[in-house]
Amino acid sequence: HLAHSCHYTELSIKSRALLYAASPLNNPENDMGKWQKAADAAKSVIDLNIYKLFPDYKSMFQAANAYNAEMIWIRPFNHVADIEYTDLELLFYPNGSNGYGNVCPLQNLVDQYETLNGKLPADDPGYDPQNPYVNRDPRFYDCILYDGAPFQGREVETFLPGGKDSNQGSLSPWNATKTGYYMLKFLNESIINPTTVNNGNSPWIFIRYAEVLLNYAEAEYHLRNEDICRQYINMVRSRPSVNMPPV
C-alpha cells in the first residue's frame, strides 16, 4: 500500500511540474506539446479512480477529516513530540481570542471570492461595497475571518476605534491583523485560549485531488478544449458544500 501511495504521489507531483513547465514563464513559445504532457499527467491521476472530492470544504482541512479520499500527499504532525507542534490556533487566532494573528489575508485575495451569482465583485452589479461580505462564495466564509464574522460565539471586531481584534483591542494589540482579516482555514475553533499545548494538529496538505482536476482543466484550456476545461472546473465548483454556479 505504501509503494502504491508513493507512486500516486509521484504522478501528482509530475502533474504539477509539467503544468509549471508548460506555463508562460517556462514556455514563452507556447509549445502545445508541453500543454499536452501536462494534461496527460493530470489525467493519469484522474484515471486511477481512487480519489474524489470531499463533500465538506471547511472540515476537509481539519484534523478530524484529514485522511480522506481527496488527500494525495499530506504531512501529519505528532503532538507527542514537542518539535512537531503546529500551534495553528495559537498562531492564527485573532488577538481578541488570545492568538498571535500571524496570518493576515490580503484584500486582493478577498476580492477573488465571487458572489453567489458566480461573478467577481467588480463584475457583479448586485455587489454592495457597503456590505461587502454578504452573499459570497461559501469558501470565503470557510477561510477568512472578516469584520463581523462569527467566531467562537461572538463577532470578529477589526473595526477602529476600539475593535477587540484590532490594534486597539485590550488583549495583546501588538498581535492584531495588519490587513483587517484573519485566517480561519485549518483551524479548530472549539479550542479556547490556545497555547503551545492546547492546539489542533491539522496536517499540512501538499497535494489534493482538487488541484489535479484544476491542473487538467488549465492544460485543456490552453489546448483549446474549453468544454473539457469547464467540465473539470465545475466539478470543483459543484462540491456539495460549495455549489457555486457553473462557469
Coordinates of C-alpha atoms in Angstrom, one line a residue:
H1 CA 0.0 0.0 0.0
L2 CA 2.8 2.4 0.8
A3 CA 4.5 1.7 -2.5
H4 CA 1.3 2.4 -4.4
S5 CA 0.7 5.6 -2.3
C6 CA 4.2 6.9 -3.2
H7 CA 3.6 6.1 -6.8
Y8 CA 0.4 8.0 -6.9
T9 CA 2.0 11.0 -5.1
E10 CA 4.8 10.9 -7.8
L11 CA 2.2 11.0 -10.5
S12 CA 0.5 14.1 -8.9
I13 CA 3.8 15.9 -8.5
K14 CA 4.5 15.2 -12.1
S15 CA 1.2 16.8 -13.0
R16 CA 2.2 19.9 -11.1
A17 CA 5.7 20.0 -12.5
L18 CA 4.6 19.6 -16.1
L19 CA 1.9 22.3 -15.7
Y20 CA 4.6 24.7 -14.5
A21 CA 6.8 23.7 -17.4
A22 CA 4.0 24.4 -19.8
S23 CA 3.1 27.8 -18.3
P24 CA 4.1 31.1 -19.9
L25 CA 7.1 31.7 -17.6
N26 CA 8.8 28.5 -18.7
N27 CA 7.1 28.1 -22.1
P28 CA 7.2 31.5 -23.8
E29 CA 6.9 30.0 -27.2
N30 CA 3.6 28.3 -26.0
D31 CA 4.6 24.8 -27.2
M32 CA 1.4 22.9 -27.3
G33 CA 3.3 19.6 -26.7
K34 CA 4.1 20.8 -23.2
W35 CA 0.5 21.5 -22.5
Q36 CA -0.4 18.1 -23.8
K37 CA 2.1 16.5 -21.5
A38 CA 0.6 18.4 -18.6
A39 CA -2.9 17.3 -19.5
D40 CA -1.8 13.7 -19.9
A41 CA -0.1 13.7 -16.5
A42 CA -3.1 15.1 -14.7
K43 CA -5.5 12.7 -16.5
S44 CA -3.3 9.8 -15.4
V45 CA -4.1 10.6 -11.8
I46 CA -7.8 11.1 -12.5
D47 CA -8.0 7.8 -14.4
L48 CA -6.7 6.0 -11.3
N49 CA -10.3 6.3 -10.0
I50 CA -9.1 6.2 -6.4
Y51 CA -9.5 9.9 -5.4
K52 CA -12.6 12.0 -5.1
L53 CA -13.7 15.4 -3.8
F54 CA -14.5 15.5 -0.1
P55 CA -18.1 16.9 0.4
D56 CA -17.5 19.4 3.1
Y57 CA -14.9 22.0 2.2
K58 CA -14.3 23.6 5.6
S59 CA -13.9 20.4 7.7
M60 CA -11.7 18.8 5.0
F61 CA -8.8 20.9 6.2
Q62 CA -9.2 19.9 9.9
A63 CA -7.6 17.0 11.7
A64 CA -10.8 15.1 12.2
N65 CA -11.2 14.6 8.4
A66 CA -7.6 14.8 7.4
Y67 CA -7.3 11.3 6.0
N68 CA -9.9 11.4 3.3
A69 CA -10.2 10.4 -0.3
E70 CA -9.3 13.9 -1.6
M71 CA -5.8 13.9 0.0
I72 CA -3.0 12.7 -2.1
W73 CA 0.1 13.9 -0.2
I74 CA -0.1 15.3 3.3
R75 CA 2.3 15.7 6.2
P76 CA 0.9 14.7 9.6
F77 CA 2.1 16.1 12.9
N78 CA 2.7 14.3 16.1
H79 CA 1.8 16.3 19.3
V80 CA 3.7 13.9 21.4
A81 CA 6.9 15.4 20.1
D82 CA 7.5 19.0 21.0
I83 CA 9.4 19.7 17.9
E84 CA 6.3 18.8 15.8
Y85 CA 3.8 21.1 17.5
T86 CA 2.0 23.0 14.8
D87 CA 0.4 25.6 17.1
L88 CA -2.0 26.6 14.3
E89 CA -4.7 28.0 16.6
L90 CA -2.2 29.9 18.7
L91 CA -0.5 31.4 15.6
F92 CA -3.7 32.0 13.5
Y93 CA -6.4 33.1 16.0
P94 CA -7.3 36.8 16.3
N95 CA -5.6 38.7 19.1
G96 CA -9.0 39.1 20.7
S97 CA -9.1 35.3 21.1
N98 CA -5.6 35.1 22.6
G99 CA -4.0 34.3 19.3
Y100 CA -0.9 35.8 17.6
G101 CA -2.7 36.8 14.3
N102 CA 0.3 35.7 12.3
V103 CA -1.6 35.1 9.0
C104 CA -3.4 38.1 7.6
P105 CA -5.1 37.5 4.3
L106 CA -4.8 40.4 1.8
Q107 CA -7.7 42.4 0.2
N108 CA -6.8 41.1 -3.2
L109 CA -7.4 37.6 -2.0
V110 CA -10.8 38.5 -0.6
D111 CA -11.7 40.2 -3.9
Q112 CA -11.1 36.9 -5.7
Y113 CA -14.0 35.2 -3.9
E114 CA -17.0 35.5 -6.2
T115 CA -20.5 36.5 -5.3
L116 CA -23.2 33.8 -5.2
N117 CA -24.1 35.0 -8.8
G118 CA -20.8 33.5 -9.9
K119 CA -19.2 36.8 -10.7
L120 CA -16.2 38.7 -9.2
P121 CA -17.4 41.6 -7.0
A122 CA -16.1 44.1 -9.5
D123 CA -18.2 42.5 -12.3
D124 CA -21.4 41.9 -10.3
P125 CA -24.0 44.8 -10.4
G126 CA -25.6 43.3 -7.3
Y127 CA -22.5 43.6 -5.2
D128 CA -22.8 46.2 -2.5
P129 CA -19.5 47.7 -1.4
Q130 CA -21.2 48.9 1.8
N131 CA -22.0 45.2 2.6
P132 CA -19.0 43.5 1.0
Y133 CA -19.2 40.2 2.9
V134 CA -22.8 39.3 2.0
N135 CA -23.7 36.6 -0.5
R136 CA -20.2 35.5 -1.3
D137 CA -18.8 32.1 -2.3
P138 CA -19.2 29.7 0.7
R139 CA -15.5 29.1 0.6
F140 CA -14.9 32.7 1.6
Y141 CA -16.7 32.1 4.9
D142 CA -14.8 28.9 5.5
C143 CA -11.4 30.5 5.0
I144 CA -11.5 34.2 6.0
L145 CA -12.3 35.9 9.3
Y146 CA -13.5 39.4 8.5
D147 CA -15.0 42.3 10.5
G148 CA -18.4 40.9 11.8
A149 CA -17.6 37.3 11.0
P150 CA -19.0 34.8 13.6
F151 CA -16.2 33.2 15.6
Q152 CA -16.5 31.3 18.9
G153 CA -19.9 32.7 19.7
R154 CA -19.0 36.3 19.0
E155 CA -18.4 38.6 16.1
V156 CA -14.8 39.4 15.0
E157 CA -14.1 43.1 15.6
T158 CA -11.3 44.5 13.4
F159 CA -13.0 47.9 13.2
L160 CA -11.4 51.1 14.5
P161 CA -11.6 52.6 17.0
G162 CA -11.6 50.0 19.7
G163 CA -12.4 46.7 18.0
K164 CA -11.5 43.7 20.1
D165 CA -9.4 42.2 17.3
S166 CA -7.8 45.4 16.1
N167 CA -4.6 47.0 17.2
Q168 CA -6.7 48.9 19.8
G169 CA -8.0 45.8 21.4
S170 CA -7.5 45.1 25.1
L171 CA -5.8 41.7 24.5
S172 CA -2.2 41.9 23.0
P173 CA -3.0 44.6 20.5
W174 CA 0.5 44.1 19.0
N175 CA -0.7 40.8 17.6
A176 CA -3.6 42.4 15.6
T177 CA -4.0 41.9 11.9
K178 CA -2.3 44.3 9.6
T179 CA -4.9 43.9 6.8
G180 CA -8.3 43.7 8.7
Y181 CA -8.6 39.9 8.1
Y182 CA -7.6 36.7 9.9
M183 CA -7.3 33.1 8.6
L184 CA -10.0 30.6 9.5
K185 CA -8.9 27.8 7.2
F186 CA -7.4 24.8 9.0
L187 CA -8.5 25.9 12.5
N188 CA -10.4 24.0 15.1
E189 CA -12.4 26.9 16.7
S190 CA -13.6 24.7 19.5
I191 CA -10.2 25.3 21.1
I192 CA -10.4 28.1 23.6
N193 CA -7.4 30.0 24.8
P194 CA -4.8 28.3 22.6
T195 CA -1.4 27.7 24.0
T196 CA 1.6 25.5 22.8
V197 CA -0.1 22.5 24.5
N198 CA -3.7 23.4 23.5
N199 CA -3.8 23.3 19.8
G200 CA -5.2 21.3 16.9
N201 CA -3.0 19.0 14.8
S202 CA -4.2 19.6 11.3
P203 CA -1.8 18.1 8.8
W204 CA -0.2 20.2 6.1
I205 CA -1.6 19.4 2.7
F206 CA 0.9 19.3 -0.2
I207 CA -1.4 18.0 -2.9
R208 CA -5.1 17.1 -3.0
Y209 CA -7.3 15.9 -5.8
A210 CA -8.9 19.3 -6.5
E211 CA -5.6 20.5 -7.6
V212 CA -5.2 17.7 -10.1
L213 CA -8.7 18.4 -11.5
L214 CA -7.8 22.1 -11.9
N215 CA -4.4 21.3 -13.4
Y216 CA -6.2 19.2 -16.0
A217 CA -8.7 22.0 -16.7
E218 CA -5.9 24.5 -17.2
A219 CA -4.0 22.4 -19.5
E220 CA -7.1 21.6 -21.6
Y221 CA -7.9 25.3 -21.8
H222 CA -4.6 26.0 -23.4
L223 CA -5.1 23.1 -25.7
R224 CA -8.3 24.9 -26.9
N225 CA -10.6 22.4 -25.3
E226 CA -12.8 24.8 -23.3
D227 CA -15.6 22.3 -23.0
I228 CA -13.3 19.9 -21.1
C229 CA -11.9 22.8 -19.1
R230 CA -15.3 24.0 -18.0
Q231 CA -16.4 20.4 -17.1
Y232 CA -13.5 19.9 -14.6
I233 CA -13.6 23.4 -13.1
N234 CA -17.3 22.9 -12.5
M235 CA -16.6 19.6 -10.7
V236 CA -14.7 21.6 -8.1
R237 CA -17.3 24.4 -8.0
S238 CA -20.2 21.9 -7.5
R239 CA -18.8 20.3 -4.4
P240 CA -21.9 19.8 -2.1
S241 CA -20.8 22.4 0.5
V242 CA -19.9 24.9 -2.2
N243 CA -22.4 24.7 -5.1
M244 CA -21.3 27.7 -7.0
P245 CA -22.8 28.4 -10.3
P246 CA -21.1 26.6 -13.2
V247 CA -18.6 28.6 -15.3

